[in-house]
Short mmCIF file of C-alpha atoms in Angstrom, two decimals:
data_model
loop_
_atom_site.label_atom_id
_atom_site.label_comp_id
_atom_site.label_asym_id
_atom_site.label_seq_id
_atom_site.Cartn_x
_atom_site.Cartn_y
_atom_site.Cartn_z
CA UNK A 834 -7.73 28.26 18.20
CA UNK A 835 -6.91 29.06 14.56
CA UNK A 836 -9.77 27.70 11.74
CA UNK A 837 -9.44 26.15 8.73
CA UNK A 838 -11.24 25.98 5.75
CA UNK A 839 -10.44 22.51 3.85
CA UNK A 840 -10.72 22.27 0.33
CA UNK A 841 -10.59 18.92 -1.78
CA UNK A 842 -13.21 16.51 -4.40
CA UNK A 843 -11.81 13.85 -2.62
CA UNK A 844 -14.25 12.89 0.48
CA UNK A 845 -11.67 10.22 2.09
CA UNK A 846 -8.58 13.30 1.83
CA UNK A 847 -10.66 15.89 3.70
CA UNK A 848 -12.00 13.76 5.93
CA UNK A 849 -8.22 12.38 6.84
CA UNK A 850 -7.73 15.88 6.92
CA UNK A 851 -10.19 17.11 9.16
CA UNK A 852 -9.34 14.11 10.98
CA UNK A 853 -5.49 15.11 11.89
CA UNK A 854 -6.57 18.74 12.16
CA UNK A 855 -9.18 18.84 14.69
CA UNK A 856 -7.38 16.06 16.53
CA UNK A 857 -4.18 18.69 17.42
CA UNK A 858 -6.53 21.42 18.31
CA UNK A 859 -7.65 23.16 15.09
CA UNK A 860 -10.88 24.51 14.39
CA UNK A 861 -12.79 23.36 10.90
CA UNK A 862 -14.56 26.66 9.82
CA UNK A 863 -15.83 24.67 6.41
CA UNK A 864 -15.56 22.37 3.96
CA UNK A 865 -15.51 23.09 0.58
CA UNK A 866 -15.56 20.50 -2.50
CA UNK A 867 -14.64 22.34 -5.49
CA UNK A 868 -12.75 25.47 -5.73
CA UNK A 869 -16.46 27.05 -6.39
CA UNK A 870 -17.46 26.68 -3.07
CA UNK A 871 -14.23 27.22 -1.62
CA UNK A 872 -14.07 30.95 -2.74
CA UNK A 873 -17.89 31.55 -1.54
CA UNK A 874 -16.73 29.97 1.57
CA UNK A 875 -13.64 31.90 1.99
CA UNK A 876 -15.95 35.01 1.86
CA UNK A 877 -18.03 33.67 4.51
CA UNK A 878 -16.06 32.76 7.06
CA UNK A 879 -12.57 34.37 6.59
CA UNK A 880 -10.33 30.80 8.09
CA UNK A 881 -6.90 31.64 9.26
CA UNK A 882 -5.37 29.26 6.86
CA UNK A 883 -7.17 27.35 3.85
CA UNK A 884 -5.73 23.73 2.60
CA UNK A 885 -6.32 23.58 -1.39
CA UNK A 886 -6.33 20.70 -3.02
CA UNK A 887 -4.80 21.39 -6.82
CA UNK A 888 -6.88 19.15 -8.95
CA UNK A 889 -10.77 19.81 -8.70
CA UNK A 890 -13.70 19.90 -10.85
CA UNK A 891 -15.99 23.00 -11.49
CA UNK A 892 -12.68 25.27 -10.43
CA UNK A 893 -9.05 24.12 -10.23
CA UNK A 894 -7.34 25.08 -7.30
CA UNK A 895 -5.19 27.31 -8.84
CA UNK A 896 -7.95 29.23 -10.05
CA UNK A 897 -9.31 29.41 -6.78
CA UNK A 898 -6.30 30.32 -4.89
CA UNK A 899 -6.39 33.55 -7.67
CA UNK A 900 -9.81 34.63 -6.38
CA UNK A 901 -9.24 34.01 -2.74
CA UNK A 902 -5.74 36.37 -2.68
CA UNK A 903 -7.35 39.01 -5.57
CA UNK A 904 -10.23 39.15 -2.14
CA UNK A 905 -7.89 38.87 0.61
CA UNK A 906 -3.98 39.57 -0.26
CA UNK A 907 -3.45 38.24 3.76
CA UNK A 908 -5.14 34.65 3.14
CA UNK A 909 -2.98 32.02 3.92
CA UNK A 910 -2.98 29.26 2.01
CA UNK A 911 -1.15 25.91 1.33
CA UNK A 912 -2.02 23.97 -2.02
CA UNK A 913 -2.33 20.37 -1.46
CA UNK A 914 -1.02 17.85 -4.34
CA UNK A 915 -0.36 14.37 -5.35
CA UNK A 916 1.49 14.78 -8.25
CA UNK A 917 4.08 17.74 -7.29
CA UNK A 918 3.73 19.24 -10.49
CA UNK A 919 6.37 21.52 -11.05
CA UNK A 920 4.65 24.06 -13.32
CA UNK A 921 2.12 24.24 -11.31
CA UNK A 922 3.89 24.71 -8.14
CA UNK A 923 5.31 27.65 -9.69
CA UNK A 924 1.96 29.32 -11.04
CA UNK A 925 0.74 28.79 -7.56
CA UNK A 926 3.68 30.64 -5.84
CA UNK A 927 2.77 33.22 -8.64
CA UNK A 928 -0.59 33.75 -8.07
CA UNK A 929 0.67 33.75 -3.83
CA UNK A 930 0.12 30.25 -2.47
CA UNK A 931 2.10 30.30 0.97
CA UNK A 932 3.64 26.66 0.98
CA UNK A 933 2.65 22.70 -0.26
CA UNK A 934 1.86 19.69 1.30
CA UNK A 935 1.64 16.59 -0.84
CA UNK A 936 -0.56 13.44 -0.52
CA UNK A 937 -0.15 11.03 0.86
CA UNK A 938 -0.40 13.03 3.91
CA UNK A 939 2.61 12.85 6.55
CA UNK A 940 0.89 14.63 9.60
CA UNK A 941 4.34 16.17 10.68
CA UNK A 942 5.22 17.81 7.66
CA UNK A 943 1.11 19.52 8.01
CA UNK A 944 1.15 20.27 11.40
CA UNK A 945 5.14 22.36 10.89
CA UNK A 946 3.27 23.88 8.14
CA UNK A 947 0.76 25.34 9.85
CA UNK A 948 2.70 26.46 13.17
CA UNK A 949 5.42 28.03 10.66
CA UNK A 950 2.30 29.82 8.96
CA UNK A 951 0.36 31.13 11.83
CA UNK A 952 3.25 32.17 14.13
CA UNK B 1206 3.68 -11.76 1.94
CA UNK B 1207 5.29 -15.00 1.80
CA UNK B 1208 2.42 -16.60 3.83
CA UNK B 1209 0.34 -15.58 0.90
CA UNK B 1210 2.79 -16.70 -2.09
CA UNK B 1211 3.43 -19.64 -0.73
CA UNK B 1212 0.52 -20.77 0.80
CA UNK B 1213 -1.86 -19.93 -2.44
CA UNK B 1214 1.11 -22.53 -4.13
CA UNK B 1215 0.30 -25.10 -1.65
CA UNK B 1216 -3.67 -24.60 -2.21
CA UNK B 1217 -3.62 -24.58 -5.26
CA UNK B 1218 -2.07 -28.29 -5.37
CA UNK B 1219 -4.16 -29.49 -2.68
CA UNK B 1220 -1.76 -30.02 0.02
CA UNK B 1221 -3.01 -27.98 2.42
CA UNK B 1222 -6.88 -26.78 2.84
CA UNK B 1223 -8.36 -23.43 3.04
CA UNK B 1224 -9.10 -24.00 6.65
CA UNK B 1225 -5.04 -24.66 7.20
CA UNK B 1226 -3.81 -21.54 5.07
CA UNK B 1227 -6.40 -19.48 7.07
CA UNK B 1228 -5.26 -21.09 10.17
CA UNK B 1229 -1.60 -20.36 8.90
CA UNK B 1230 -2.20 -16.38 8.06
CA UNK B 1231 -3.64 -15.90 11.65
CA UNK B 1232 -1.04 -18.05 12.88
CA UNK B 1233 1.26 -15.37 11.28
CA UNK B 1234 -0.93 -12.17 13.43
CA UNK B 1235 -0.37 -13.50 16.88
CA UNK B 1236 3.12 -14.94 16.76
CA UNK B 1237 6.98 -14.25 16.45
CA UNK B 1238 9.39 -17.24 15.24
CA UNK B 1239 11.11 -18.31 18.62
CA UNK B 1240 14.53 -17.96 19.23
CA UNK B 1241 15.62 -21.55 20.16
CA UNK B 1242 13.69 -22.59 16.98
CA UNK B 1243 15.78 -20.29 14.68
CA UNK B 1244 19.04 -21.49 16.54
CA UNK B 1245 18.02 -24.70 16.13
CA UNK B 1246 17.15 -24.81 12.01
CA UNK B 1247 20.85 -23.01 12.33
CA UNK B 1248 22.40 -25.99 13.69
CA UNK B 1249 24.08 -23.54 16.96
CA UNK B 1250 22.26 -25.05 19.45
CA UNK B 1251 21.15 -29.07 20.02
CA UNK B 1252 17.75 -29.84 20.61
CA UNK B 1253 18.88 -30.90 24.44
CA UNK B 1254 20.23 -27.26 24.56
CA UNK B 1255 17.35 -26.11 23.04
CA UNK B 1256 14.89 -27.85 25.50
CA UNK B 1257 17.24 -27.15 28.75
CA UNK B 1258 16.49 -23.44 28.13
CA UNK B 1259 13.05 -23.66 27.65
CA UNK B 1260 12.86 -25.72 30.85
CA UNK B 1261 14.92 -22.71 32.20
CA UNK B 1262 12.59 -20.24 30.98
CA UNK B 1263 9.32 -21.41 32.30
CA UNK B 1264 10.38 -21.23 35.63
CA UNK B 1265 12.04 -17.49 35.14
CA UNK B 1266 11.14 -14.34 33.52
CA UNK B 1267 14.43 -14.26 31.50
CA UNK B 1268 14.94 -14.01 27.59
CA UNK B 1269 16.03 -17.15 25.83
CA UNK B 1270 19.22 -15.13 24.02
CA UNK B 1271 20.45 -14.59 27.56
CA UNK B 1272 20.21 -17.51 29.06
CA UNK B 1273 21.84 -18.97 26.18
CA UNK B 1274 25.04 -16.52 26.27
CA UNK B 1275 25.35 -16.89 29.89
CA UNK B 1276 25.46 -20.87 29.52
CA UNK B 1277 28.20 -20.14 27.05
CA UNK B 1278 25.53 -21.85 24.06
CA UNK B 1279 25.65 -18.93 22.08
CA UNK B 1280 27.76 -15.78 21.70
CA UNK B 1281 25.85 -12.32 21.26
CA UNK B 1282 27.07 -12.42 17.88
CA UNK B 1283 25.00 -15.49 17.08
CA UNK B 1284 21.69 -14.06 19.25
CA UNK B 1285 22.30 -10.33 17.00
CA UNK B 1286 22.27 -12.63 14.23
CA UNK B 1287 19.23 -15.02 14.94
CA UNK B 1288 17.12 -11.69 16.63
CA UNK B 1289 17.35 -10.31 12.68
CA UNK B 1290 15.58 -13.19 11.82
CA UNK B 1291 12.87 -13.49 14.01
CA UNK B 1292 10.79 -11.07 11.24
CA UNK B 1293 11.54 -13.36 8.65
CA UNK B 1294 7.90 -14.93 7.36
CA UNK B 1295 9.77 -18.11 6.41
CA UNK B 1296 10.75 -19.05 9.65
CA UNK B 1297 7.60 -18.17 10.89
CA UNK B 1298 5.58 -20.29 8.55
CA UNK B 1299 7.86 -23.02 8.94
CA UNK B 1300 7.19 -22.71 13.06
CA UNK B 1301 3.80 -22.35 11.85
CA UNK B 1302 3.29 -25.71 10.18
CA UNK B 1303 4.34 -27.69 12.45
CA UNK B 1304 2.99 -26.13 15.54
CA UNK B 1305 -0.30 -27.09 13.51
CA UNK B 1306 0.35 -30.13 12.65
CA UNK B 1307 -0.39 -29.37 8.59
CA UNK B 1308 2.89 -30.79 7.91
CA UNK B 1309 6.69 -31.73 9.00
CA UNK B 1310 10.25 -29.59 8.25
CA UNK B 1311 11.30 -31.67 5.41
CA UNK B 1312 7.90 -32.04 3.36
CA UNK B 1313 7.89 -27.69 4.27
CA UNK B 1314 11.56 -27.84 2.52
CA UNK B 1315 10.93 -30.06 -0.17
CA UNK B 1316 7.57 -27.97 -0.79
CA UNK B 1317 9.76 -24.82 -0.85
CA UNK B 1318 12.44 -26.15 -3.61
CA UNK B 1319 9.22 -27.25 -5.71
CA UNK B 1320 7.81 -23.86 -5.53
CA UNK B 1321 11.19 -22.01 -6.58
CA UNK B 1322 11.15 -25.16 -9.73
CA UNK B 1323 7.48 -24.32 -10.34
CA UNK B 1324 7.98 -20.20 -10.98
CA UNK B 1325 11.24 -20.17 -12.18
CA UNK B 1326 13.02 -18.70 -9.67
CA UNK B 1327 16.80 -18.41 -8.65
CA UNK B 1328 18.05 -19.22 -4.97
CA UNK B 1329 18.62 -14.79 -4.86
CA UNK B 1330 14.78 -14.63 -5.99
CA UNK B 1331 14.04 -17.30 -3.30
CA UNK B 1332 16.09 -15.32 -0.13
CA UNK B 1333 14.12 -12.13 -1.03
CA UNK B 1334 10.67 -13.60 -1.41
CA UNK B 1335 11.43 -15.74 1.99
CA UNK B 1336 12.32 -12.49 3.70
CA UNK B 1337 9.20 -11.04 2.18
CA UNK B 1338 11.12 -8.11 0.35
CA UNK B 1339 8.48 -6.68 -2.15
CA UNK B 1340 10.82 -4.37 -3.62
CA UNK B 1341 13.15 -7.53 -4.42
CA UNK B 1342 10.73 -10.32 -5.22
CA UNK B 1343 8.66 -8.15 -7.47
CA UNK B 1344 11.13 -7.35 -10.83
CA UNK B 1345 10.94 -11.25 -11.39
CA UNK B 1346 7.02 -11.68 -10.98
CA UNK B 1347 5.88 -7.68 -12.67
CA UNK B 1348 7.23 -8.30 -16.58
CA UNK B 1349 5.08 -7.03 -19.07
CA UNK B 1350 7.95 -5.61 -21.04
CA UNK B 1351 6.98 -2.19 -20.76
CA UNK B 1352 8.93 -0.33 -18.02
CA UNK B 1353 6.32 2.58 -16.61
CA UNK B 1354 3.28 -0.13 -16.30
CA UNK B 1355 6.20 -2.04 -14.36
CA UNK B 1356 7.50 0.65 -12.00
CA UNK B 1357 3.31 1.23 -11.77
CA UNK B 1358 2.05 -1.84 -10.79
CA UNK B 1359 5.13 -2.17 -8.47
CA UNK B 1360 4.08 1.31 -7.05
CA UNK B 1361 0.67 -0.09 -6.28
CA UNK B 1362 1.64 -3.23 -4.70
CA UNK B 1363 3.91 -0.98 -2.16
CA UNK B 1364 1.43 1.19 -1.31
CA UNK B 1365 -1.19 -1.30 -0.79
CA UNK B 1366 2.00 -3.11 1.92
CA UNK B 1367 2.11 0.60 2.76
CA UNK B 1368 -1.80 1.38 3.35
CA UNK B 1369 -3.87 -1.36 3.28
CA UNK B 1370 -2.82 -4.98 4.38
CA UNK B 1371 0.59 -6.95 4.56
CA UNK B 1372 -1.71 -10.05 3.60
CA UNK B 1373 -0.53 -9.74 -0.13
CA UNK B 1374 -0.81 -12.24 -2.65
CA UNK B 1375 -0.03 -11.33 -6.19
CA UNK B 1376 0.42 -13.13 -9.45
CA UNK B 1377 2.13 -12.16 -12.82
CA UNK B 1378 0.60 -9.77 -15.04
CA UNK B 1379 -1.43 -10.53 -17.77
CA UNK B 1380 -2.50 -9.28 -21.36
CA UNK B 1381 -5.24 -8.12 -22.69
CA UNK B 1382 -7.08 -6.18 -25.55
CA UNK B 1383 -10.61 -7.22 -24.25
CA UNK B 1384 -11.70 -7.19 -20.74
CA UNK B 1385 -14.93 -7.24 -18.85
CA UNK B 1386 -14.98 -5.29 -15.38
CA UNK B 1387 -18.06 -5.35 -13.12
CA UNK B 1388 -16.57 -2.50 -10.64
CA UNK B 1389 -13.43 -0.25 -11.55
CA UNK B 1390 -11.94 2.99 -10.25
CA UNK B 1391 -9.34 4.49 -12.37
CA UNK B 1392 -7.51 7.44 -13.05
CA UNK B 1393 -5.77 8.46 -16.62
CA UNK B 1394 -2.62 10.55 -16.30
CA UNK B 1395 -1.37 12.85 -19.19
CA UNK B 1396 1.98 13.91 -20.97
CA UNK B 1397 5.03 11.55 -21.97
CA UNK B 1398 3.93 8.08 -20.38
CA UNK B 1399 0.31 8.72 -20.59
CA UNK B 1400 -1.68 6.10 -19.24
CA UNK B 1401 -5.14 4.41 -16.79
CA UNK B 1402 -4.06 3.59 -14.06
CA UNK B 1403 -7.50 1.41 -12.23
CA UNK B 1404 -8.56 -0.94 -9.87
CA UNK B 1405 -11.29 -3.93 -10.30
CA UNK B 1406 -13.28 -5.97 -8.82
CA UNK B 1407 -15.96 -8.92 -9.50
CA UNK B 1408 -18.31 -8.08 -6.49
CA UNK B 1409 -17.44 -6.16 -3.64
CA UNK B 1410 -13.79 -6.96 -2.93
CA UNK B 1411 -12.52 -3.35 -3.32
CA UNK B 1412 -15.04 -2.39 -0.06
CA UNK B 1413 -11.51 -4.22 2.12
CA UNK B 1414 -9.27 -1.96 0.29
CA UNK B 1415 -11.92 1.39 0.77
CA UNK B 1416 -12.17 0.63 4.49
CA UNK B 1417 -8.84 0.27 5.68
CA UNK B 1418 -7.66 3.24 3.49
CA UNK B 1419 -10.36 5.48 4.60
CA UNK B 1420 -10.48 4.01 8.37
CA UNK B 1421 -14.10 3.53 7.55
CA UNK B 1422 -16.40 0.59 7.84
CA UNK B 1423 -17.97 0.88 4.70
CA UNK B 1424 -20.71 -1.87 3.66
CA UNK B 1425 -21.59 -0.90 -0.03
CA UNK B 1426 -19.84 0.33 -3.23
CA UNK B 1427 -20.93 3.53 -3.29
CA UNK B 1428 -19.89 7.17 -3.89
CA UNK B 1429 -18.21 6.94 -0.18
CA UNK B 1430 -16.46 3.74 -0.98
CA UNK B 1431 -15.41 4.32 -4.52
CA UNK B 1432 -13.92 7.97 -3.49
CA UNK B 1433 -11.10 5.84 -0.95
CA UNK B 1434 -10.61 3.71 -3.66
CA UNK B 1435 -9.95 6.74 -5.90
CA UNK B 1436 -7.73 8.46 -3.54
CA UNK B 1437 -5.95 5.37 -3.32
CA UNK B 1438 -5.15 5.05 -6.77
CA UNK B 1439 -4.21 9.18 -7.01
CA UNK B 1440 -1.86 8.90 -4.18
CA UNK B 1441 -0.33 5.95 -6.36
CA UNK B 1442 -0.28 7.85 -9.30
CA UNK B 1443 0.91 10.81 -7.62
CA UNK B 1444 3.90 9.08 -6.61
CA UNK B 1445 4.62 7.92 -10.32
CA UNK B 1446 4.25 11.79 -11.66
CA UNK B 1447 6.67 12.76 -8.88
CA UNK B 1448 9.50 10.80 -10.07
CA UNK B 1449 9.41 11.90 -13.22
CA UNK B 1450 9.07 15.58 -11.93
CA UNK B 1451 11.88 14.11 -10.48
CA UNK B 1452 13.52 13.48 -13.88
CA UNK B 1453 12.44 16.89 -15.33
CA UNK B 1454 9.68 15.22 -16.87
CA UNK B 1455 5.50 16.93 -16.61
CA UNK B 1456 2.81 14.38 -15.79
CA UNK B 1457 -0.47 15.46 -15.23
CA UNK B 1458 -3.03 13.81 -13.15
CA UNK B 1459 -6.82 13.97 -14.07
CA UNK B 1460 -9.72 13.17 -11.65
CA UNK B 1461 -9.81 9.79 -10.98
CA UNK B 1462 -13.69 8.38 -11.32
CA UNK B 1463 -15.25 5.08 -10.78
CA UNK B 1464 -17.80 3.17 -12.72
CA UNK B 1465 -19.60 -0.03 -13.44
CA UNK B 1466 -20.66 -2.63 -16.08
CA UNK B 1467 -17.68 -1.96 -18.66
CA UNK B 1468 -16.29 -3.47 -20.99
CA UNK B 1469 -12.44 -2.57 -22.08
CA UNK B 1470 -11.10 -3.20 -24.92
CA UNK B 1471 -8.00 -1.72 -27.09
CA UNK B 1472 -6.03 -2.01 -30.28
CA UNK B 1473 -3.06 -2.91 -28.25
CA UNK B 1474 -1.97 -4.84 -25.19
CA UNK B 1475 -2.80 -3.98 -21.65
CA UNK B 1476 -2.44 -5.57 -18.73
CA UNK B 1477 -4.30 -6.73 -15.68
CA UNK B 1478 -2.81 -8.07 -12.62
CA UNK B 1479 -4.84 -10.16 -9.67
CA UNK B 1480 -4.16 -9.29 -6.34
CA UNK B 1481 -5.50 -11.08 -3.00
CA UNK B 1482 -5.67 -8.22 -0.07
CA UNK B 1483 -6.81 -10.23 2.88
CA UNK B 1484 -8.04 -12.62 0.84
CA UNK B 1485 -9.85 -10.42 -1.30
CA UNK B 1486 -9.49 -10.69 -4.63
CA UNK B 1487 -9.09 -7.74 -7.17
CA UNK B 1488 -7.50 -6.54 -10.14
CA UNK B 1489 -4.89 -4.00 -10.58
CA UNK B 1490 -5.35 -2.06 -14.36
CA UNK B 1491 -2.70 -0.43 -16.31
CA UNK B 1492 -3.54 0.83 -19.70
CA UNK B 1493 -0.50 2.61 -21.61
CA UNK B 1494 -2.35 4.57 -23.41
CA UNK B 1495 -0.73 5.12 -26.85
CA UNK B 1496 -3.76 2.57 -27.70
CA UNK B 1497 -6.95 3.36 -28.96
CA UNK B 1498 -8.53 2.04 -25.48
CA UNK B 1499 -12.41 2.21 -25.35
CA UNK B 1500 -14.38 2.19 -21.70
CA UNK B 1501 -17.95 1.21 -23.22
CA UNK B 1502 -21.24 0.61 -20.67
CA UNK B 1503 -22.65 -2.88 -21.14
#
């Protein structure tokens, strides 16, 4: 059973989240708020795949994502976002960021996500 | 949507009650417009035809269309044709008022050409707003004259259909440069069409909006509550960046936050818009914000 470690400010999105994940046989490793935590947590647990939410407060997701690969080159993780930003799509494929999801969520398009990125 | 539009017309003139347009919305949850009803208002059946089917009917477990093609009443063109608009609200309410007894067809019709007088509206406005067509009754209700607080409060209203309730009831836009908000969430975006994005409400109204988004039964505005609300409003807003990612053009999105006691007020126009979700009243906020726009604590 492959865990996850969730990262977003928004309460309602990782609970959705959590929601969908756990319901098709995922395991939640942690939750993380802020990109902060979400590194610390990272370290702690080691998830098979992390969500990241792009826009947080204390440390962006970008940011984040940064830290977590400079760690761990092999951590998988897909950056979550509303706004489908180009430029930052792009720094986050720079900095390694395995694929995107956007909001709202479309639990198909997660769950093909995660079986392309754990087979 | 047309349950609401039309029945907040008839309230607000006093010929029907609260108790009937409540009585009509739930009227709306637990039934379909019938089929002999429909082919009826469309003059391809009589009303013996019509009642020698229903007779039919009750004594066996056979659909109406068939019966009527196999008594050569109808063709399957004509039962294609009326099954399209059994989802029509129109019909519906129209079934609805009379199985009630709140009022008879031609008071209903006369009603309905009063209401397309009252708001201006063309007989293309009136076939989109009886088929309940958000996308098609909205461009002649949203006009502030300003094109992205447009396409956003249209965005809202969609995603609320989307999210939250299809018991809609919206009115035009208004201006402002002062305005007094006891609850708000909003959200500003950045770059080319910067602007807040927010929603209001007077009491608690927004809980209706935080609980069905969040599939939560919150009682209080509180962090919990306000965060939906904020999603909400940055899935909206998310949208509205897309498009013009779309169009090769950068918005960026900051937190969205809630807060309470404000007052707003601006060197220029911006607009508010009141919107009835189930009834409950709020307040959709767009602030272009190319004004010097001032969120102060009262």
């Amino acid at each position: 059973m492959a865990s996850v470690l969730i990262v977003d400010d928004s309460r309602t999105s990782r609970k959705l989240l959590e929601g969908l994940l756990e319901k098709n046989g995922y395991n939640i490793a942690a939750i993380a708020c802020n990109g902060e935590e979400a590194v610390s947590l990272y370290r702690q647990y080691h998830p098979d795949i992390v969500t990241m939410d792009i826009t947080m407060p204390v440390l962006d997701g970008i940011t984040s994502l940064k830290q977590i690969k400079q760690a761990d080159p092999k951590a998988k993780i897909v950056m979550v976002t509303a706004a489908g930003q180009r430029g930052k799509m792009v720094e986050a494929i720079k900095y390694g960021a395995d694929d995107f999801i956007t909001k709202p969520f479309e639990p198909d398009d997660i769950l093909n996500t995660f079986k392309r990125l754990l087979t | 949507m047309f349950f609401r539009l039309f029945g907040e017309f008839l309230l607000d003139r006093n010929i029907i009650t609260e108790v009937e347009l409540d009585e009509l919305i739930e009227y709306r949850r637990n039934n379909r417009v019938r089929l002999g009803e429909l082919a009826l208002s469309l003059g391809y059946l009589t009303v013996k035809q019509t009642n020698e089917i229903n007779l039919y009917q009750s004594r066996v477990d056979r659909r109406f269309g068939d019966i009527a093609i196999e008594r050569g009443y109808l063709t399957e063109k004509e039962v294609s044709k009326i099954m399209d608009m059994q989802d029509e609200p129109y019909h519906l309410f129209s079934q609805g008022i009379k199985e009630l007894n709140i009022m008879d067809q031609k008071d209903f019709e006369q009603y309905v050409s009063e209401y397309a007088e009252n708001k201006g509206l063309s007989d293309e406005d009136m076939i989109h707003i009886k088929n309940g067509d958000l996308d098609l009754i909205a461009p002649s209700i949203i006009k502030t004259g300003n094109a992205p607080s447009e396409e956003v409060f249209l965005l809202l209203l969609r995603n609320i259909q989307r999210f939250i309730s299809n018991d809609i009831y919206f009115a035009p836009p208004v201006k402002k440069t002062d305005y007094r908000v006891n609850h708000i969430s909003f959200q500003e975006i950045t770059g080319p069409f910067p602007m807040i994005i927010g929603l209001c409400c007077d009491n608690s109204e927004l809980l209706t909006l935080a609980s069905i988004y969040a599939k939560e039964d919150f009682t209080e505005l509180d962090a919990d509550s306000y965060d939906a609300v904020c999603e909400f409003i940055n899935i909206v807003d998310g949208l509205f960046a897309r498009k013009r990612s779309a169009e090769g053009i950068e918005m960026n999105l900051l937190p969205p936050t809630y807060c309470d006691s404000l007052m707003v007020t601006s060197d220029r126009d911006f607009y508010t818009m009141p919107v009835k979700i189930n009834n409950a009243p709020i307040t959709m906020f767009v602030a272009v914000k190319n004004s010097n726009i001032k969120f102060s604590k009262i």
